[in-house]
Short mmCIF file of C-alpha atoms and ligand atoms in Angstrom, two decimals:
data_model
loop_
_atom_site.label_atom_id
_atom_site.label_comp_id
_atom_site.label_asym_id
_atom_site.label_seq_id
_atom_site.Cartn_x
_atom_site.Cartn_y
_atom_site.Cartn_z
CA MET A 335 -8.91 -2.80 -73.93
CA ALA A 336 -12.05 -3.67 -75.84
CA ASP A 337 -10.72 -2.95 -79.32
CA SER A 338 -10.53 -5.82 -81.79
CA SER A 339 -6.76 -5.55 -82.17
CA PHE A 340 -6.56 -6.88 -78.64
CA PRO A 341 -7.21 -10.57 -77.95
CA ARG A 342 -10.12 -11.55 -75.71
CA HIS A 343 -9.14 -15.19 -75.43
CA VAL A 344 -5.55 -16.45 -75.40
CA ALA A 345 -4.57 -20.10 -75.01
CA ILE A 346 -1.11 -21.39 -74.16
CA ILE A 347 0.54 -24.76 -74.68
CA MET A 348 2.88 -24.55 -71.70
CA ASP A 349 5.85 -26.57 -72.94
CA GLY A 350 9.49 -26.87 -71.95
CA ASN A 351 9.50 -27.66 -68.22
CA GLY A 352 11.64 -30.76 -68.75
CA ARG A 353 14.20 -28.97 -70.92
CA TRP A 354 14.37 -26.09 -68.45
CA ALA A 355 15.26 -28.55 -65.68
CA LYS A 356 17.69 -30.47 -67.87
CA LYS A 357 19.61 -27.29 -68.70
CA ARG A 358 20.14 -26.83 -64.96
CA ALA A 359 20.89 -30.50 -64.27
CA MET A 360 17.80 -30.60 -62.07
CA PRO A 361 15.12 -33.29 -61.81
CA ARG A 362 12.13 -32.78 -64.12
CA ALA A 363 9.94 -32.29 -61.05
CA LEU A 364 11.70 -28.98 -60.37
CA GLY A 365 10.99 -27.92 -63.93
CA HIS A 366 7.31 -28.56 -63.33
CA LYS A 367 7.44 -26.68 -60.03
CA ALA A 368 9.00 -23.68 -61.77
CA GLY A 369 6.30 -24.11 -64.43
CA GLY A 370 3.71 -23.71 -61.67
CA GLU A 371 5.24 -20.35 -60.76
CA ALA A 372 5.00 -19.33 -64.41
CA VAL A 373 1.29 -20.21 -64.32
CA ARG A 374 0.84 -17.75 -61.44
CA ARG A 375 2.65 -15.05 -63.37
CA ALA A 376 0.65 -15.72 -66.53
CA VAL A 377 -2.67 -15.51 -64.68
CA GLN A 378 -1.62 -12.21 -63.12
CA ALA A 379 -0.40 -10.89 -66.47
CA ALA A 380 -3.68 -11.87 -68.13
CA GLU A 381 -5.50 -9.84 -65.52
CA ASP A 382 -3.19 -6.84 -65.94
CA LEU A 383 -3.59 -6.98 -69.72
CA GLY A 384 -7.37 -7.26 -69.44
CA LEU A 385 -7.90 -10.64 -71.12
CA GLU A 386 -11.37 -12.11 -70.72
CA CYS A 387 -10.12 -15.64 -70.88
CA LEU A 388 -6.79 -17.42 -70.54
CA THR A 389 -6.75 -21.13 -71.38
CA LEU A 390 -3.77 -23.22 -70.27
CA TYR A 391 -2.84 -26.72 -71.45
CA ALA A 392 -1.72 -28.41 -68.24
CA PHE A 393 -2.14 -32.16 -68.86
CA SER A 394 -2.96 -33.84 -72.13
CA SER A 395 -4.79 -37.10 -72.62
CA GLU A 396 -1.49 -38.39 -74.02
CA ASN A 397 0.57 -37.33 -70.99
CA TRP A 398 -0.50 -40.57 -69.27
CA LYS A 399 2.25 -42.15 -71.38
CA ARG A 400 4.86 -40.56 -69.13
CA GLU A 401 6.56 -42.39 -66.29
CA GLU A 402 4.52 -42.98 -63.19
CA ASP A 403 6.84 -40.81 -61.06
CA GLU A 404 6.46 -37.82 -63.31
CA ILE A 405 2.67 -38.19 -63.46
CA SER A 406 2.57 -38.39 -59.69
CA ASP A 407 4.73 -35.22 -59.41
CA LEU A 408 2.32 -33.42 -61.74
CA MET A 409 -0.69 -34.58 -59.72
CA ASN A 410 0.89 -33.40 -56.45
CA LEU A 411 1.71 -30.09 -58.02
CA MET A 412 -1.93 -29.76 -59.03
CA ARG A 413 -3.09 -30.50 -55.48
CA ARG A 414 -0.75 -27.87 -54.07
CA PHE A 415 -1.59 -25.36 -56.77
CA ILE A 416 -5.30 -25.46 -56.01
CA GLU A 417 -4.70 -25.17 -52.26
CA ALA A 418 -2.27 -22.27 -52.65
CA ASN A 419 -4.23 -20.28 -55.22
CA LEU A 420 -7.93 -20.80 -54.65
CA GLN A 421 -8.44 -17.94 -52.21
CA ASP A 422 -6.52 -15.57 -54.43
CA MET A 423 -8.64 -16.56 -57.43
CA ILE A 424 -11.83 -15.90 -55.51
CA GLU A 425 -10.58 -12.50 -54.38
CA ARG A 426 -9.44 -11.57 -57.87
CA LYS A 427 -12.77 -12.68 -59.36
CA VAL A 428 -11.22 -15.33 -61.56
CA ARG A 429 -13.64 -18.06 -62.57
CA LEU A 430 -12.03 -21.48 -62.94
CA LYS A 431 -13.17 -23.61 -65.85
CA ILE A 432 -11.88 -27.05 -66.67
CA ILE A 433 -11.78 -28.48 -70.15
CA GLY A 434 -11.09 -32.18 -70.53
CA ASP A 435 -12.02 -35.38 -68.76
CA TYR A 436 -10.79 -34.37 -65.29
CA LYS A 437 -12.98 -37.00 -63.61
CA ALA A 438 -10.36 -39.59 -64.53
CA PHE A 439 -8.03 -38.05 -61.91
CA ALA A 440 -7.76 -39.31 -58.32
CA PRO A 441 -10.95 -38.73 -56.29
CA ASP A 442 -9.31 -36.18 -53.96
CA ILE A 443 -8.20 -34.09 -56.95
CA VAL A 444 -11.65 -34.30 -58.53
CA GLU A 445 -13.10 -33.13 -55.23
CA LYS A 446 -10.64 -30.23 -54.95
CA LEU A 447 -11.29 -29.21 -58.54
CA GLU A 448 -15.05 -29.32 -58.12
CA GLY A 449 -14.81 -27.29 -54.93
CA ALA A 450 -12.74 -24.72 -56.80
CA LEU A 451 -15.21 -24.65 -59.70
CA GLU A 452 -18.04 -23.96 -57.32
CA ARG A 453 -16.25 -21.37 -55.22
CA THR A 454 -15.02 -19.39 -58.22
CA SER A 455 -18.25 -19.60 -60.21
CA GLY A 456 -19.05 -15.92 -59.60
CA GLY A 457 -15.79 -14.74 -61.21
CA GLU A 458 -15.73 -12.20 -63.99
CA ARG A 459 -12.70 -13.37 -65.98
CA THR A 460 -12.01 -16.97 -66.86
CA LEU A 461 -9.00 -19.18 -66.30
CA ALA A 462 -9.67 -22.34 -68.29
CA VAL A 463 -7.34 -25.23 -67.53
CA ALA A 464 -7.06 -28.20 -69.86
CA LEU A 465 -6.79 -31.35 -67.76
CA ASN A 466 -6.70 -34.81 -69.30
CA TYR A 467 -7.65 -32.93 -72.43
CA GLY A 468 -7.39 -34.08 -76.03
CA ALA A 469 -8.99 -32.14 -78.87
CA GLN A 470 -9.81 -35.22 -80.93
CA GLN A 471 -11.61 -36.74 -77.94
CA GLU A 472 -13.41 -33.43 -77.36
CA ILE A 473 -14.62 -33.29 -80.96
CA ALA A 474 -15.68 -36.95 -80.98
CA ARG A 475 -17.63 -36.40 -77.76
CA ALA A 476 -19.29 -33.26 -79.10
CA ALA A 477 -20.23 -35.02 -82.34
CA ARG A 478 -21.74 -37.90 -80.38
CA LEU A 479 -23.81 -35.52 -78.24
CA ALA A 480 -24.86 -33.57 -81.34
CA ALA A 481 -25.94 -36.78 -83.08
CA GLU A 482 -28.08 -37.73 -80.10
CA GLU A 483 -29.97 -34.47 -80.58
CA GLY A 484 -30.27 -34.59 -84.36
CA ALA A 485 -28.15 -33.31 -87.20
CA ILE A 486 -24.36 -33.11 -87.01
CA THR A 487 -23.39 -29.64 -88.20
CA PRO A 488 -20.50 -27.34 -87.29
CA GLU A 489 -22.92 -25.39 -85.10
CA SER A 490 -24.36 -28.42 -83.34
CA ILE A 491 -20.87 -29.77 -82.65
CA GLU A 492 -19.60 -26.42 -81.43
CA LYS A 493 -22.42 -26.22 -78.93
CA HIS A 494 -21.09 -29.34 -77.21
CA LEU A 495 -17.41 -28.46 -77.08
CA TYR A 496 -16.02 -27.82 -73.61
CA THR A 497 -15.32 -24.25 -74.73
CA ALA A 498 -18.91 -23.47 -75.83
CA ASP A 499 -19.32 -20.74 -73.19
CA LEU A 500 -15.94 -19.07 -73.80
CA PRO A 501 -15.16 -16.20 -76.18
CA PRO A 502 -13.77 -17.35 -79.57
CA LEU A 503 -10.09 -18.26 -79.43
CA ASP A 504 -8.05 -15.32 -80.75
CA LEU A 505 -4.46 -16.31 -80.08
CA LEU A 506 -2.77 -19.64 -79.48
CA ILE A 507 0.76 -19.58 -78.08
CA ARG A 508 3.15 -22.49 -77.71
CA THR A 509 6.36 -22.07 -75.77
CA SER A 510 9.64 -24.01 -76.02
CA GLY A 511 10.10 -23.70 -79.78
CA GLU A 512 8.11 -26.79 -80.76
CA VAL A 513 5.86 -26.06 -83.72
CA ARG A 514 2.90 -28.42 -83.30
CA LEU A 515 -0.47 -28.46 -81.60
CA SER A 516 -0.18 -31.79 -79.73
CA ASN A 517 -3.95 -32.39 -79.79
CA PHE A 518 -4.87 -28.99 -78.29
CA LEU A 519 -7.95 -26.95 -79.33
CA LEU A 520 -7.93 -28.28 -82.90
CA TRP A 521 -11.49 -27.14 -83.62
CA GLN A 522 -11.14 -23.77 -81.89
CA SER A 523 -7.90 -23.00 -83.77
CA ALA A 524 -9.64 -22.89 -87.16
CA TYR A 525 -9.08 -19.13 -87.38
CA ALA A 526 -6.98 -18.41 -84.33
CA GLU A 527 -3.68 -16.60 -84.76
CA MET A 528 -0.73 -18.75 -83.73
CA LEU A 529 2.53 -17.81 -82.13
CA PHE A 530 5.39 -20.17 -81.41
CA MET A 531 7.83 -18.69 -78.91
CA ASP A 532 11.30 -19.96 -78.08
CA VAL A 533 11.03 -19.29 -74.35
CA LEU A 534 10.80 -22.38 -72.10
CA TRP A 535 7.61 -22.31 -70.05
CA PRO A 536 9.26 -21.80 -66.59
CA ASP A 537 10.90 -18.63 -67.98
CA PHE A 538 7.59 -17.24 -69.27
CA GLY A 539 6.55 -13.96 -67.70
CA GLU A 540 4.41 -10.87 -68.11
CA GLU A 541 6.72 -9.50 -70.81
CA HIS A 542 6.15 -12.57 -72.99
CA LEU A 543 2.37 -12.38 -72.76
CA ARG A 544 2.50 -8.66 -73.47
CA ALA A 545 4.78 -9.20 -76.49
CA ALA A 546 2.44 -11.93 -77.77
CA CYS A 547 -0.57 -9.58 -77.52
CA GLU A 548 1.40 -6.87 -79.33
CA GLU A 549 2.24 -9.32 -82.11
CA PHE A 550 -1.44 -10.29 -82.30
CA ALA A 551 -2.40 -6.63 -82.72
CA LYS A 552 -0.21 -6.45 -85.86
CA ARG A 553 -1.81 -9.46 -87.52
CA GLU A 554 -4.48 -8.99 -90.18
CA ARG A 555 -7.31 -11.43 -89.60
CA ARG A 556 -9.47 -12.26 -92.60
CA PHE A 557 -11.56 -15.30 -91.73
CA GLY A 558 -11.63 -16.22 -95.39
CA GLY A 559 -12.83 -12.81 -96.57
CA ARG A 560 -10.66 -10.23 -98.33
C1 LIG B 237 5.29 -29.19 -70.27
O1 LIG B 237 6.63 -29.46 -70.14
C2 LIG B 237 4.50 -29.72 -69.08
C3 LIG B 237 3.60 -30.86 -69.39
C4 LIG B 237 3.46 -31.41 -70.56
C5 LIG B 237 2.84 -31.37 -68.29
P1 LIG B 237 7.28 -30.81 -70.60
O2 LIG B 237 7.33 -31.74 -69.44
O3 LIG B 237 6.61 -31.35 -71.81
O4 LIG B 237 8.75 -30.33 -70.95
P2 LIG B 237 9.69 -30.81 -72.14
O5 LIG B 237 8.89 -30.73 -73.40
O6 LIG B 237 10.10 -32.21 -71.82
O7 LIG B 237 10.84 -29.85 -72.12
C1 LIG B 238 1.72 -30.69 -74.78
O1 LIG B 238 3.05 -30.84 -74.50
C2 LIG B 238 0.90 -30.92 -73.54
C3 LIG B 238 1.00 -29.89 -72.51
C4 LIG B 238 1.69 -28.80 -72.58
C5 LIG B 238 0.23 -30.17 -71.32
P1 LIG B 238 3.81 -32.23 -74.69
O2 LIG B 238 5.21 -31.98 -74.26
O3 LIG B 238 3.07 -33.33 -74.03
O4 LIG B 238 3.72 -32.43 -76.28
P2 LIG B 238 4.62 -33.29 -77.26
O5 LIG B 238 4.68 -34.67 -76.73
O6 LIG B 238 5.96 -32.64 -77.28
O7 LIG B 238 3.94 -33.17 -78.59
MG1 LIG B 239 6.93 -31.16 -73.79
#
Protein backbone atom coordinates (compact mmCIF):
# COMPACT_ATOMS: atom_id res chain seq x y z
CA MET A 1 0.00 0.00 0.00
CA ALA A 2 2.58 2.54 -1.08
CA ASP A 3 0.19 5.10 -2.53
CA SER A 4 0.05 8.53 -0.92
CA SER A 5 -3.60 8.20 0.05
CA PHE A 6 -2.44 5.64 2.58
CA PRO A 7 -0.68 6.76 5.77
CA ARG A 8 2.89 5.64 6.41
CA HIS A 9 3.02 6.87 9.98
CA VAL A 10 0.03 6.88 12.35
CA ALA A 11 0.19 8.02 15.97
CA ILE A 12 -2.42 7.33 18.62
CA ILE A 13 -3.22 9.06 21.91
CA MET A 14 -4.59 5.99 23.67
CA ASP A 15 -7.16 7.55 26.00
CA GLY A 16 -10.16 6.28 27.92
CA ASN A 17 -8.91 3.33 29.98
CA GLY A 18 -10.22 4.87 33.21
CA ARG A 19 -13.67 5.62 31.78
CA TRP A 20 -13.88 2.13 30.29
CA ALA A 21 -13.27 0.65 33.75
CA LYS A 22 -15.64 3.08 35.44
CA LYS A 23 -18.47 2.12 33.09
CA ARG A 24 -18.02 -1.46 34.28
CA ALA A 25 -17.56 -0.55 37.94
CA MET A 26 -14.06 -2.00 37.75
CA PRO A 27 -10.81 -0.65 39.20
CA ARG A 28 -8.84 1.60 36.83
CA ALA A 29 -6.08 -1.01 36.78
CA LEU A 30 -8.37 -3.33 34.82
CA GLY A 31 -9.00 -0.56 32.34
CA HIS A 32 -5.26 -0.27 31.80
CA LYS A 33 -4.95 -4.04 31.47
CA ALA A 34 -7.66 -4.06 28.80
CA GLY A 35 -5.81 -1.13 27.21
CA GLY A 36 -2.74 -3.37 26.99
CA GLU A 37 -4.78 -5.89 24.98
CA ALA A 38 -5.85 -3.08 22.67
CA VAL A 39 -2.17 -2.24 22.13
CA ARG A 40 -1.57 -5.81 20.94
CA ARG A 41 -4.50 -5.56 18.55
CA ALA A 42 -3.37 -2.18 17.24
CA VAL A 43 0.17 -3.43 16.57
CA GLN A 44 -1.22 -6.43 14.69
CA ALA A 45 -3.64 -4.23 12.74
CA ALA A 46 -0.83 -1.85 11.80
CA GLU A 47 1.06 -4.80 10.38
CA ASP A 48 -1.97 -6.09 8.47
CA LEU A 49 -2.64 -2.63 7.04
CA GLY A 50 1.01 -2.21 6.04
CA LEU A 51 1.91 0.86 8.13
CA GLU A 52 5.60 1.67 8.30
CA CYS A 53 5.32 3.19 11.71
CA LEU A 54 2.81 3.20 14.55
CA THR A 55 3.50 5.59 17.43
CA LEU A 56 1.61 5.10 20.70
CA TYR A 57 1.33 7.56 23.59
CA ALA A 58 1.64 5.31 26.63
CA PHE A 59 2.83 7.59 29.46
CA SER A 60 3.10 11.35 29.39
CA SER A 61 5.51 13.49 31.35
CA GLU A 62 2.40 14.83 33.11
CA ASN A 63 1.07 11.38 34.06
CA TRP A 64 3.39 11.45 37.10
CA LYS A 65 0.67 13.62 38.65
CA ARG A 66 -1.52 10.54 39.05
CA GLU A 67 -1.81 8.61 42.28
CA GLU A 68 1.11 6.42 43.22
CA ASP A 69 -1.00 3.24 42.97
CA GLU A 70 -2.06 3.96 39.44
CA ILE A 71 1.49 4.80 38.35
CA SER A 72 2.69 1.57 39.89
CA ASP A 73 -0.05 -0.40 38.05
CA LEU A 74 1.05 1.21 34.78
CA MET A 75 4.71 0.37 35.46
CA ASN A 76 3.87 -3.27 36.23
CA LEU A 77 1.80 -3.47 33.09
CA MET A 78 4.79 -2.19 31.14
CA ARG A 79 7.06 -4.83 32.69
CA ARG A 80 4.61 -7.59 31.79
CA PHE A 81 3.97 -6.20 28.34
CA ILE A 82 7.64 -6.29 27.38
CA GLU A 83 8.07 -9.82 28.74
CA ALA A 84 4.96 -11.11 26.97
CA ASN A 85 5.51 -9.44 23.61
CA LEU A 86 9.23 -9.18 22.95
CA GLN A 87 9.65 -12.54 21.24
CA ASP A 88 6.63 -11.90 19.06
CA MET A 89 8.00 -8.50 18.04
CA ILE A 90 11.31 -10.03 17.06
CA GLU A 91 9.59 -12.73 15.00
CA ARG A 92 7.32 -10.22 13.31
CA LYS A 93 10.25 -7.92 12.52
CA VAL A 94 8.89 -5.03 14.53
CA ARG A 95 11.56 -2.57 15.63
CA LEU A 96 10.85 -0.95 18.99
CA LYS A 97 11.63 2.73 19.33
CA ILE A 98 11.11 4.79 22.44
CA ILE A 99 10.40 8.49 22.40
CA GLY A 100 10.63 10.37 25.68
CA ASP A 101 12.82 10.36 28.75
CA TYR A 102 12.40 6.67 29.61
CA LYS A 103 15.58 6.68 31.71
CA ALA A 104 13.58 8.25 34.52
CA PHE A 105 11.77 4.92 35.00
CA ALA A 106 12.86 2.27 37.52
CA PRO A 107 16.23 0.68 36.64
CA ASP A 108 14.71 -2.76 35.90
CA ILE A 109 12.30 -1.20 33.40
CA VAL A 110 15.09 0.79 31.76
CA GLU A 111 17.06 -2.43 31.47
CA LYS A 112 14.11 -4.33 29.96
CA LEU A 113 13.42 -1.52 27.52
CA GLU A 114 17.04 -1.29 26.43
CA GLY A 115 17.20 -5.05 25.97
CA ALA A 116 14.09 -4.84 23.81
CA LEU A 117 15.53 -1.95 21.78
CA GLU A 118 18.63 -3.95 21.08
CA ARG A 119 16.90 -7.22 20.28
CA THR A 120 14.40 -5.63 17.90
CA SER A 121 16.88 -3.30 16.18
CA GLY A 122 16.83 -5.36 12.97
CA GLY A 123 13.06 -4.94 12.53
CA GLU A 124 11.55 -3.61 9.33
CA ARG A 125 8.50 -1.78 10.68
CA THR A 126 8.55 0.50 13.68
CA LEU A 127 6.51 0.55 16.85
CA ALA A 128 7.38 3.81 18.58
CA VAL A 129 6.20 4.08 22.17
CA ALA A 130 6.06 7.43 23.95
CA LEU A 131 7.22 6.93 27.52
CA ASN A 132 7.61 9.82 29.94
CA TYR A 133 7.11 11.88 26.83
CA GLY A 134 6.15 15.55 26.57
CA ALA A 135 6.32 17.42 23.28
CA GLN A 136 7.30 20.73 24.86
CA GLN A 137 10.20 19.03 26.63
CA GLU A 138 11.16 17.30 23.37
CA ILE A 139 11.22 20.59 21.48
CA ALA A 140 13.16 22.40 24.23
CA ARG A 141 15.72 19.60 24.27
CA ALA A 142 16.06 19.62 20.49
CA ALA A 143 16.47 23.40 20.46
CA ARG A 144 19.17 23.17 23.12
CA LEU A 145 21.06 20.52 21.13
CA ALA A 146 20.65 22.55 17.93
CA ALA A 147 21.98 25.67 19.65
CA GLU A 148 25.06 23.77 20.82
CA GLU A 149 25.81 23.01 17.17
CA GLY A 150 25.06 26.45 15.76
CA ALA A 151 21.96 28.08 14.35
CA ILE A 152 18.46 27.28 15.60
CA THR A 153 16.33 26.65 12.54
CA PRO A 154 13.32 24.41 11.93
CA GLU A 155 15.66 21.95 10.21
CA SER A 156 18.28 21.95 12.95
CA ILE A 157 15.60 21.44 15.61
CA GLU A 158 13.90 18.68 13.65
CA LYS A 159 17.16 16.79 13.40
CA HIS A 160 17.23 16.47 17.19
CA LEU A 161 13.64 15.43 17.79
CA TYR A 162 13.17 11.87 19.03
CA THR A 163 11.28 11.18 15.80
CA ALA A 164 14.08 12.32 13.45
CA ASP A 165 14.49 8.84 11.95
CA LEU A 166 10.77 8.14 11.49
CA PRO A 167 8.63 8.86 8.42
CA PRO A 168 6.69 12.16 8.64
CA LEU A 169 3.56 11.90 10.78
CA ASP A 170 0.54 11.47 8.50
CA LEU A 171 -2.33 10.80 10.86
CA LEU A 172 -2.85 11.51 14.55
CA ILE A 173 -5.72 9.72 16.28
CA ARG A 174 -7.08 10.34 19.76
CA THR A 175 -9.60 7.98 21.27
CA SER A 176 -12.19 8.59 24.01
CA GLY A 177 -13.76 11.70 22.50
CA GLU A 178 -11.39 14.23 24.08
CA VAL A 179 -10.34 16.85 21.55
CA ARG A 180 -6.88 17.96 22.67
CA LEU A 181 -3.28 16.96 22.14
CA SER A 182 -2.15 16.75 25.79
CA ASN A 183 1.47 17.62 24.95
CA PHE A 184 1.86 14.92 22.26
CA LEU A 185 3.88 15.37 19.03
CA LEU A 186 3.20 19.12 18.84
CA TRP A 187 5.98 19.76 16.33
CA GLN A 188 5.27 16.68 14.22
CA SER A 189 1.55 17.54 14.01
CA ALA A 190 2.17 20.73 12.03
CA TYR A 191 0.61 19.18 8.93
CA ALA A 192 -0.66 15.85 10.19
CA GLU A 193 -4.30 14.95 9.66
CA MET A 194 -6.17 14.57 12.94
CA LEU A 195 -8.97 12.26 13.88
CA PHE A 196 -10.79 12.26 17.19
CA MET A 197 -12.72 9.04 17.72
CA ASP A 198 -15.36 8.37 20.36
CA VAL A 199 -14.23 4.81 21.07
CA LEU A 200 -12.58 4.23 24.48
CA TRP A 201 -9.07 2.84 24.05
CA PRO A 202 -9.75 -0.68 25.48
CA ASP A 203 -12.49 -1.10 22.83
CA PHE A 204 -10.16 -0.10 19.98
CA GLY A 205 -9.60 -2.79 17.39
CA GLU A 206 -8.55 -3.49 13.83
CA GLU A 207 -11.80 -2.05 12.47
CA HIS A 208 -11.10 1.33 14.08
CA LEU A 209 -7.59 1.59 12.66
CA ARG A 210 -8.88 0.54 9.26
CA ALA A 211 -11.70 3.13 9.40
CA ALA A 212 -9.18 5.81 10.43
CA CYS A 213 -6.95 4.98 7.44
CA GLU A 214 -9.99 5.09 5.15
CA GLU A 215 -10.91 8.51 6.51
CA PHE A 216 -7.31 9.65 5.96
CA ALA A 217 -7.50 8.53 2.32
CA LYS A 218 -10.45 10.91 1.79
CA ARG A 219 -8.67 13.95 3.17
CA GLU A 220 -7.07 16.47 0.83
CA ARG A 221 -3.66 17.46 2.13
CA ARG A 222 -2.30 20.79 0.95
CA PHE A 223 0.67 21.68 3.15
CA GLY A 224 -0.06 25.34 2.54
CA GLY A 225 -0.18 25.04 -1.25
CA ARG A 226 -3.34 25.13 -3.35
C1 LIG B 1 -5.19 6.44 29.04
O1 LIG B 1 -6.33 6.24 29.79
C2 LIG B 1 -3.99 5.74 29.65
C3 LIG B 1 -2.96 6.64 30.19
C4 LIG B 1 -3.02 7.95 30.18
C5 LIG B 1 -1.81 6.01 30.77
P1 LIG B 1 -6.71 7.16 31.01
O2 LIG B 1 -6.18 6.54 32.26
O3 LIG B 1 -6.29 8.57 30.78
O4 LIG B 1 -8.29 7.05 30.99
P2 LIG B 1 -9.37 8.17 31.29
O5 LIG B 1 -9.01 9.37 30.47
O6 LIG B 1 -9.29 8.45 32.76
O7 LIG B 1 -10.67 7.56 30.89
C1 LIG C 1 -2.79 11.61 27.37
O1 LIG C 1 -3.90 11.23 28.08
C2 LIG C 1 -1.62 10.73 27.74
C3 LIG C 1 -1.69 9.36 27.27
C4 LIG C 1 -2.63 8.83 26.56
C5 LIG C 1 -0.57 8.54 27.68
P1 LIG C 1 -4.29 11.91 29.47
O2 LIG C 1 -5.53 11.21 29.91
O3 LIG C 1 -3.14 11.93 30.39
O4 LIG C 1 -4.60 13.42 29.02
P2 LIG C 1 -5.49 14.54 29.70
O5 LIG C 1 -5.04 14.67 31.11
O6 LIG C 1 -6.91 14.07 29.62
O7 LIG C 1 -5.27 15.76 28.86
MG1 LIG D 1 -7.20 10.19 30.00
